[in-house]
């Protein structure tokens, strides 16, 4: 009987904040019956309950490897590790160079100089990649290519923790919510298909975009599917006005144009649930955003390695302290 749910919101690149929080929950043995996710939260949740290598901690910490060396990021503030060029020519290029790319990824980088050299090699290879991007393209980037390398979709089918992710069906004009037994790499791709950045994902003739673009916190169906639910823990990356600020440059202005409406959507999601469906349910809002120091807020949405490291540690420390005080009854003794 499911009594405790965890909501993981959409949000990137500050998603390492949640990765750190999940490590803390894993370390403490916090017992969760249901995980409901949206957007990047779907990727994080799957890394938590179905890591490919069987090691939750190393999989979550590996998310920091998506960060770009600070020296490079200051000069070129784009994450070429995550956002890959689209089209068949780019796919063929990456497939051909895959052995070299794998070797570069496994190259240990124990200090900032080594990280810069490693990422410089990756940037060179990414820059040389051809592309079919044109005015007829439906998205700027290819869908993330590494999901199957870090998530065991087979073990997900037998997960003891119920898991849900959402995506919006453009063809039927409705939000869809998939349980873990129906989730494969294509469903995850749909959940991450943020408009303009990625093209819609086609599943069984219907086209999907990221659910978090419309519903940042996936409360949908929790009361109907789990009427016995007693408490919900919330990891919310977006619902805080302190995230809104003056942009630093044109690229940052574009990032903020994506984030700004999502902040209010995330806030409204919680308000609506509290007003309409929270009777008899205790909400635990882990203060992840509040824990970010004011001096670090201007960098919270950049993909630099230092920011992703810092957010990971902040998430870990905040969630651990919060759980010990507020969720002690869920910690496995």
Short mmCIF file of C-alpha atoms in Angstrom, two decimals:
data_model
loop_
_atom_site.label_atom_id
_atom_site.label_comp_id
_atom_site.label_asym_id
_atom_site.label_seq_id
_atom_site.Cartn_x
_atom_site.Cartn_y
_atom_site.Cartn_z
CA UNK A 1 0.00 0.00 0.00
CA UNK A 2 1.64 3.23 -1.21
CA UNK A 3 1.64 5.96 1.44
CA UNK A 4 4.63 8.14 0.53
CA UNK A 5 5.30 9.82 -2.81
CA UNK A 6 8.22 11.87 -4.11
CA UNK A 7 7.62 14.57 -6.74
CA UNK A 8 10.67 15.50 -8.85
CA UNK A 9 10.17 18.62 -10.94
CA UNK A 10 11.58 19.53 -14.31
CA UNK A 11 14.57 21.85 -14.51
CA UNK A 12 18.07 21.90 -15.98
CA UNK A 13 21.00 22.51 -15.63
CA UNK A 14 20.33 23.01 -11.92
CA UNK A 15 19.19 19.38 -11.86
CA UNK A 16 22.40 18.42 -10.03
CA UNK A 17 20.72 20.06 -7.04
CA UNK A 18 18.23 17.17 -7.09
CA UNK A 19 20.91 14.59 -7.91
CA UNK A 20 22.68 15.54 -4.69
CA UNK A 21 19.40 15.40 -2.77
CA UNK A 22 18.70 11.92 -4.13
CA UNK A 23 22.13 10.74 -3.01
CA UNK A 24 21.31 11.97 0.49
CA UNK A 25 17.98 10.09 0.47
CA UNK A 26 19.75 6.94 -0.76
CA UNK A 27 22.42 7.23 1.91
CA UNK A 28 19.85 7.69 4.68
CA UNK A 29 17.56 4.98 3.33
CA UNK A 30 14.48 7.21 3.00
CA UNK A 31 11.58 4.92 2.08
CA UNK A 32 9.56 6.07 -0.95
CA UNK A 33 6.62 4.15 -2.45
CA UNK A 34 5.93 6.28 -5.54
CA UNK A 35 8.04 8.69 -7.61
CA UNK A 36 6.23 11.06 -9.99
CA UNK A 37 8.33 13.12 -12.39
CA UNK A 38 8.35 15.72 -15.16
CA UNK A 39 11.04 16.84 -17.60
CA UNK A 40 14.60 16.45 -16.35
CA UNK A 41 13.13 15.01 -13.17
CA UNK A 42 12.27 11.89 -15.17
CA UNK A 43 15.92 11.33 -16.06
CA UNK A 44 17.00 11.89 -12.45
CA UNK A 45 14.34 9.59 -11.05
CA UNK A 46 15.29 6.80 -13.44
CA UNK A 47 18.97 7.20 -12.55
CA UNK A 48 17.91 6.78 -8.93
CA UNK A 49 15.75 3.65 -9.20
CA UNK A 50 17.26 1.91 -12.25
CA UNK A 51 20.96 2.76 -12.71
CA UNK A 52 22.58 0.79 -15.52
CA UNK A 53 25.66 -0.07 -13.47
CA UNK A 54 23.63 -0.92 -10.37
CA UNK A 55 25.34 1.85 -8.39
CA UNK A 56 22.99 4.71 -7.51
CA UNK A 57 25.65 6.99 -6.07
CA UNK A 58 28.16 6.80 -8.94
CA UNK A 59 25.33 7.23 -11.46
CA UNK A 60 24.01 10.36 -9.75
CA UNK A 61 27.49 11.81 -9.28
CA UNK A 62 28.18 11.13 -12.95
CA UNK A 63 25.63 13.83 -13.78
CA UNK A 64 28.28 16.38 -12.82
CA UNK A 65 30.34 15.19 -15.78
CA UNK A 66 27.85 17.01 -18.01
CA UNK A 67 29.35 20.25 -16.71
CA UNK A 68 31.80 22.11 -18.94
CA UNK A 69 35.23 23.17 -17.65
CA UNK A 70 34.96 26.73 -16.34
CA UNK A 71 37.71 28.15 -18.55
CA UNK A 72 35.92 26.93 -21.68
CA UNK A 73 32.44 27.85 -20.45
CA UNK A 74 33.44 31.45 -19.79
CA UNK A 75 34.49 31.79 -23.43
CA UNK A 76 31.77 29.59 -24.97
CA UNK A 77 28.72 29.26 -22.67
CA UNK A 78 27.05 26.35 -24.47
CA UNK A 79 26.92 22.75 -23.27
CA UNK A 80 28.23 20.80 -26.25
CA UNK A 81 28.17 17.63 -24.12
CA UNK A 82 24.38 17.66 -23.79
CA UNK A 83 23.16 19.58 -26.82
CA UNK A 84 24.24 17.69 -29.93
CA UNK A 85 23.78 18.70 -33.55
CA UNK A 86 20.73 17.11 -35.22
CA UNK A 87 20.23 15.15 -38.40
CA UNK A 88 21.45 11.95 -40.09
CA UNK A 89 24.87 13.38 -40.98
CA UNK A 90 25.52 14.28 -37.35
CA UNK A 91 24.30 10.85 -36.18
CA UNK A 92 26.59 9.08 -38.66
CA UNK A 93 29.54 11.24 -37.56
CA UNK A 94 28.99 10.43 -33.89
CA UNK A 95 28.55 6.73 -34.65
CA UNK A 96 31.81 6.66 -36.62
CA UNK A 97 33.74 8.46 -33.88
CA UNK A 98 32.04 6.61 -31.03
CA UNK A 99 35.17 4.60 -29.98
CA UNK A 100 37.15 7.85 -29.75
CA UNK A 101 34.34 9.64 -27.93
CA UNK A 102 34.09 6.79 -25.41
CA UNK A 103 37.83 6.94 -24.83
CA UNK A 104 37.69 10.70 -24.21
CA UNK A 105 34.76 10.32 -21.80
CA UNK A 106 36.66 7.71 -19.77
CA UNK A 107 39.77 9.86 -19.58
CA UNK A 108 40.23 10.68 -15.86
CA UNK A 109 40.32 14.40 -15.08
CA UNK A 110 41.36 14.92 -11.47
CA UNK A 111 42.02 18.65 -11.64
CA UNK A 112 40.82 21.77 -13.45
CA UNK A 113 43.64 21.70 -16.01
CA UNK A 114 42.91 18.09 -16.97
CA UNK A 115 39.17 18.84 -17.14
CA UNK A 116 39.86 21.77 -19.48
CA UNK A 117 42.03 19.65 -21.75
CA UNK A 118 39.45 16.85 -21.78
CA UNK A 119 36.57 19.19 -22.58
CA UNK A 120 38.65 20.99 -25.23
CA UNK A 121 38.98 17.69 -27.06
CA UNK A 122 35.23 17.11 -26.81
CA UNK A 123 34.54 20.64 -28.06
CA UNK A 124 36.84 20.14 -31.04
CA UNK A 125 35.05 16.94 -32.03
CA UNK A 126 31.63 18.53 -31.51
CA UNK A 127 32.56 21.59 -33.59
CA UNK A 128 33.68 19.41 -36.50
CA UNK A 129 30.37 17.52 -36.51
CA UNK A 130 28.25 18.16 -39.64
CA UNK A 131 24.55 18.97 -39.31
CA UNK A 132 21.32 18.95 -41.27
CA UNK A 133 19.88 21.84 -39.23
CA UNK A 134 17.82 24.17 -41.43
CA UNK A 135 14.69 26.33 -41.40
CA UNK A 136 12.56 23.20 -41.75
CA UNK A 137 14.03 21.54 -38.65
CA UNK A 138 11.65 21.02 -35.72
CA UNK A 139 14.31 21.43 -33.03
CA UNK A 140 17.82 22.75 -32.56
CA UNK A 141 19.32 19.56 -31.15
CA UNK A 142 19.37 15.79 -31.42
CA UNK A 143 17.68 13.94 -28.57
CA UNK A 144 20.00 12.95 -25.73
CA UNK A 145 22.04 9.94 -26.88
CA UNK A 146 23.21 8.61 -23.52
CA UNK A 147 20.02 7.50 -21.73
CA UNK A 148 20.50 3.79 -22.43
CA UNK A 149 24.10 4.01 -21.18
CA UNK A 150 23.05 5.09 -17.69
CA UNK A 151 19.53 3.64 -17.22
CA UNK A 152 18.54 -0.04 -17.08
CA UNK A 153 15.12 -0.03 -18.69
CA UNK A 154 14.77 -3.80 -18.21
CA UNK A 155 15.14 -3.62 -14.43
CA UNK A 156 12.73 -0.69 -14.41
CA UNK A 157 9.92 -3.06 -15.38
CA UNK A 158 10.26 -4.91 -12.06
CA UNK A 159 10.97 -1.89 -9.85
CA UNK A 160 9.54 -2.11 -6.34
CA UNK A 161 9.05 1.66 -6.39
CA UNK A 162 6.21 2.86 -8.60
CA UNK A 163 7.42 5.45 -11.10
CA UNK A 164 5.60 7.89 -13.38
CA UNK A 165 6.67 10.42 -16.00
CA UNK A 166 4.60 12.79 -18.09
CA UNK A 167 4.63 14.12 -21.65
CA UNK A 168 2.16 16.25 -23.56
CA UNK A 169 0.46 14.62 -26.55
CA UNK A 170 0.30 17.26 -29.29
CA UNK A 171 -1.81 15.03 -31.53
CA UNK A 172 -4.52 14.41 -28.92
CA UNK A 173 -4.05 17.70 -27.02
CA UNK A 174 -3.75 16.02 -23.64
CA UNK A 175 -1.19 15.30 -20.97
CA UNK A 176 -0.22 11.64 -20.67
CA UNK A 177 1.26 9.97 -17.63
CA UNK A 178 3.13 6.68 -18.05
CA UNK A 179 3.84 4.11 -15.30
CA UNK A 180 7.23 2.41 -15.06
CA UNK A 181 6.07 -0.80 -16.73
CA UNK A 182 5.33 1.14 -19.93
CA UNK A 183 8.45 3.31 -19.94
CA UNK A 184 11.24 2.71 -22.43
CA UNK A 185 13.88 5.00 -23.93
CA UNK A 186 11.36 6.51 -26.35
CA UNK A 187 8.99 7.52 -23.53
CA UNK A 188 11.89 9.15 -21.68
CA UNK A 189 12.83 10.95 -24.90
CA UNK A 190 9.26 12.26 -25.14
CA UNK A 191 9.42 13.47 -21.54
CA UNK A 192 12.57 15.46 -22.39
CA UNK A 193 11.43 16.91 -25.74
CA UNK A 194 11.32 20.57 -24.72
CA UNK A 195 9.91 22.65 -27.61
CA UNK A 196 12.40 24.36 -29.93
CA UNK A 197 15.41 22.74 -28.25
CA UNK A 198 14.32 19.23 -29.28
CA UNK A 199 11.86 18.09 -31.95
CA UNK A 200 8.65 16.35 -30.81
CA UNK A 201 8.96 12.61 -30.24
CA UNK A 202 6.70 10.26 -32.19
CA UNK A 203 5.15 7.29 -30.36
CA UNK A 204 2.52 5.14 -32.09
CA UNK A 205 1.74 7.90 -34.57
CA UNK A 206 1.27 10.65 -31.96
CA UNK A 207 3.75 13.46 -31.30
CA UNK A 208 4.87 14.45 -27.80
CA UNK A 209 6.67 17.34 -26.14
CA UNK A 210 8.10 17.62 -22.63
CA UNK A 211 5.34 17.57 -20.05
CA UNK A 212 7.25 19.94 -17.77
CA UNK A 213 6.78 22.72 -20.34
CA UNK A 214 3.13 22.73 -19.22
CA UNK A 215 3.07 20.82 -15.91
CA UNK A 216 6.35 21.20 -13.99
CA UNK A 217 5.24 19.12 -11.01
CA UNK A 218 3.53 15.89 -11.94
CA UNK A 219 0.78 15.60 -9.34
CA UNK A 220 -1.56 14.11 -11.95
CA UNK A 221 -3.21 10.89 -10.92
CA UNK A 222 -1.59 10.55 -7.50
CA UNK A 223 -4.87 10.76 -5.58
CA UNK A 224 -6.73 8.57 -8.08
CA UNK A 225 -4.02 5.91 -8.35
CA UNK A 226 -3.03 5.99 -4.67
CA UNK A 227 -6.08 6.91 -2.55
CA UNK A 228 -4.23 5.75 0.57
CA UNK A 229 -1.43 8.31 0.06
CA UNK A 230 -0.51 10.09 3.31
CA UNK A 231 2.47 12.28 2.44
CA UNK A 232 4.23 13.83 -0.55
CA UNK A 233 7.83 15.01 -0.63
CA UNK A 234 8.52 17.72 -3.20
CA UNK A 235 11.80 18.43 -5.00
CA UNK A 236 10.99 21.67 -6.83
CA UNK A 237 13.72 23.27 -8.96
CA UNK A 238 11.68 26.09 -10.44
CA UNK A 239 8.97 27.49 -8.17
CA UNK A 240 10.88 30.39 -6.59
CA UNK A 241 10.90 34.05 -7.59
CA UNK A 242 14.51 34.41 -6.46
CA UNK A 243 15.46 32.61 -9.70
CA UNK A 244 14.22 35.57 -11.77
CA UNK A 245 16.84 38.21 -12.56
CA UNK A 246 18.27 40.52 -15.17
CA UNK A 247 20.05 38.49 -17.90
CA UNK A 248 23.82 38.76 -18.29
CA UNK A 249 23.91 38.58 -22.10
CA UNK A 250 21.82 37.56 -25.12
CA UNK A 251 22.27 33.83 -24.56
CA UNK A 252 21.34 34.21 -20.90
CA UNK A 253 18.27 36.24 -21.92
CA UNK A 254 17.15 33.29 -24.04
CA UNK A 255 17.63 30.91 -21.10
CA UNK A 256 15.64 33.24 -18.83
CA UNK A 257 12.86 33.44 -21.43
CA UNK A 258 12.41 29.68 -20.92
CA UNK A 259 12.70 29.76 -17.14
CA UNK A 260 10.50 32.79 -16.39
CA UNK A 261 7.07 31.27 -17.25
CA UNK A 262 8.05 27.94 -15.67
CA UNK A 263 8.62 29.61 -12.30
CA UNK A 264 4.98 30.66 -12.05
CA UNK A 265 3.72 27.36 -13.51
CA UNK A 266 5.60 25.45 -10.79
CA UNK A 267 4.25 27.74 -8.07
CA UNK A 268 0.70 27.38 -9.38
CA UNK A 269 1.00 23.58 -9.56
CA UNK A 270 1.59 23.41 -5.81
CA UNK A 271 -1.10 25.98 -5.00
CA UNK A 272 -3.69 24.10 -7.06
CA UNK A 273 -2.85 20.75 -5.49
CA UNK A 274 -3.01 22.23 -1.99
CA UNK A 275 -6.37 23.86 -2.76
CA UNK A 276 -8.04 20.95 -4.51
CA UNK A 277 -6.43 17.63 -3.60
CA UNK A 278 -4.29 17.88 -0.49
CA UNK A 279 -6.97 17.01 2.08
CA UNK A 280 -5.44 14.48 4.45
CA UNK A 281 -2.00 14.63 2.80
CA UNK A 282 1.09 16.13 4.40
CA UNK A 283 3.36 18.02 1.98
CA UNK A 284 7.10 18.18 2.64
CA UNK A 285 8.70 20.90 0.49
CA UNK A 286 12.44 20.32 0.62
CA UNK A 287 13.96 23.86 0.44
CA UNK A 288 16.48 23.17 -2.32
CA UNK A 289 16.25 26.56 -4.06
CA UNK A 290 16.22 28.45 -0.75
CA UNK A 291 19.51 26.78 0.15
CA UNK A 292 21.35 28.39 -2.79
CA UNK A 293 23.47 31.31 -1.60
CA UNK A 294 22.47 34.68 -3.07
CA UNK A 295 25.96 35.16 -4.48
CA UNK A 296 25.55 31.96 -6.50
CA UNK A 297 22.13 32.76 -7.98
CA UNK A 298 23.48 34.54 -11.11
CA UNK A 299 25.19 31.28 -12.13
CA UNK A 300 22.48 28.82 -11.13
CA UNK A 301 21.41 28.13 -14.72
CA UNK A 302 24.83 27.80 -16.30
CA UNK A 303 26.44 24.51 -17.27
CA UNK A 304 29.90 25.19 -15.80
CA UNK A 305 31.52 22.36 -13.88
CA UNK A 306 31.95 24.49 -10.77
CA UNK A 307 28.23 25.38 -10.71
CA UNK A 308 27.14 21.78 -11.15
CA UNK A 309 29.52 20.63 -8.40
CA UNK A 310 28.32 23.38 -6.08
CA UNK A 311 24.64 22.63 -6.68
CA UNK A 312 25.20 18.91 -6.12
CA UNK A 313 26.77 19.55 -2.71
CA UNK A 314 24.04 22.05 -1.81
CA UNK A 315 21.32 19.55 -2.71
CA UNK A 316 23.03 16.76 -0.78
CA UNK A 317 23.55 18.78 2.40
CA UNK A 318 20.10 20.40 2.31
CA UNK A 319 18.16 17.18 1.71
CA UNK A 320 20.16 15.28 4.32
CA UNK A 321 19.57 17.90 7.00
CA UNK A 322 15.89 18.24 6.08
CA UNK A 323 15.28 14.49 6.09
CA UNK A 324 16.88 14.00 9.50
CA UNK A 325 14.55 16.61 10.99
CA UNK A 326 11.31 16.15 9.04
CA UNK A 327 11.44 12.66 7.52
CA UNK A 328 13.00 10.63 10.30
CA UNK A 329 9.95 8.34 10.32
CA UNK A 330 10.78 7.32 6.73
CA UNK A 331 14.45 6.58 7.32
CA UNK A 332 15.22 2.87 7.33
CA UNK A 333 16.55 1.91 10.75
#
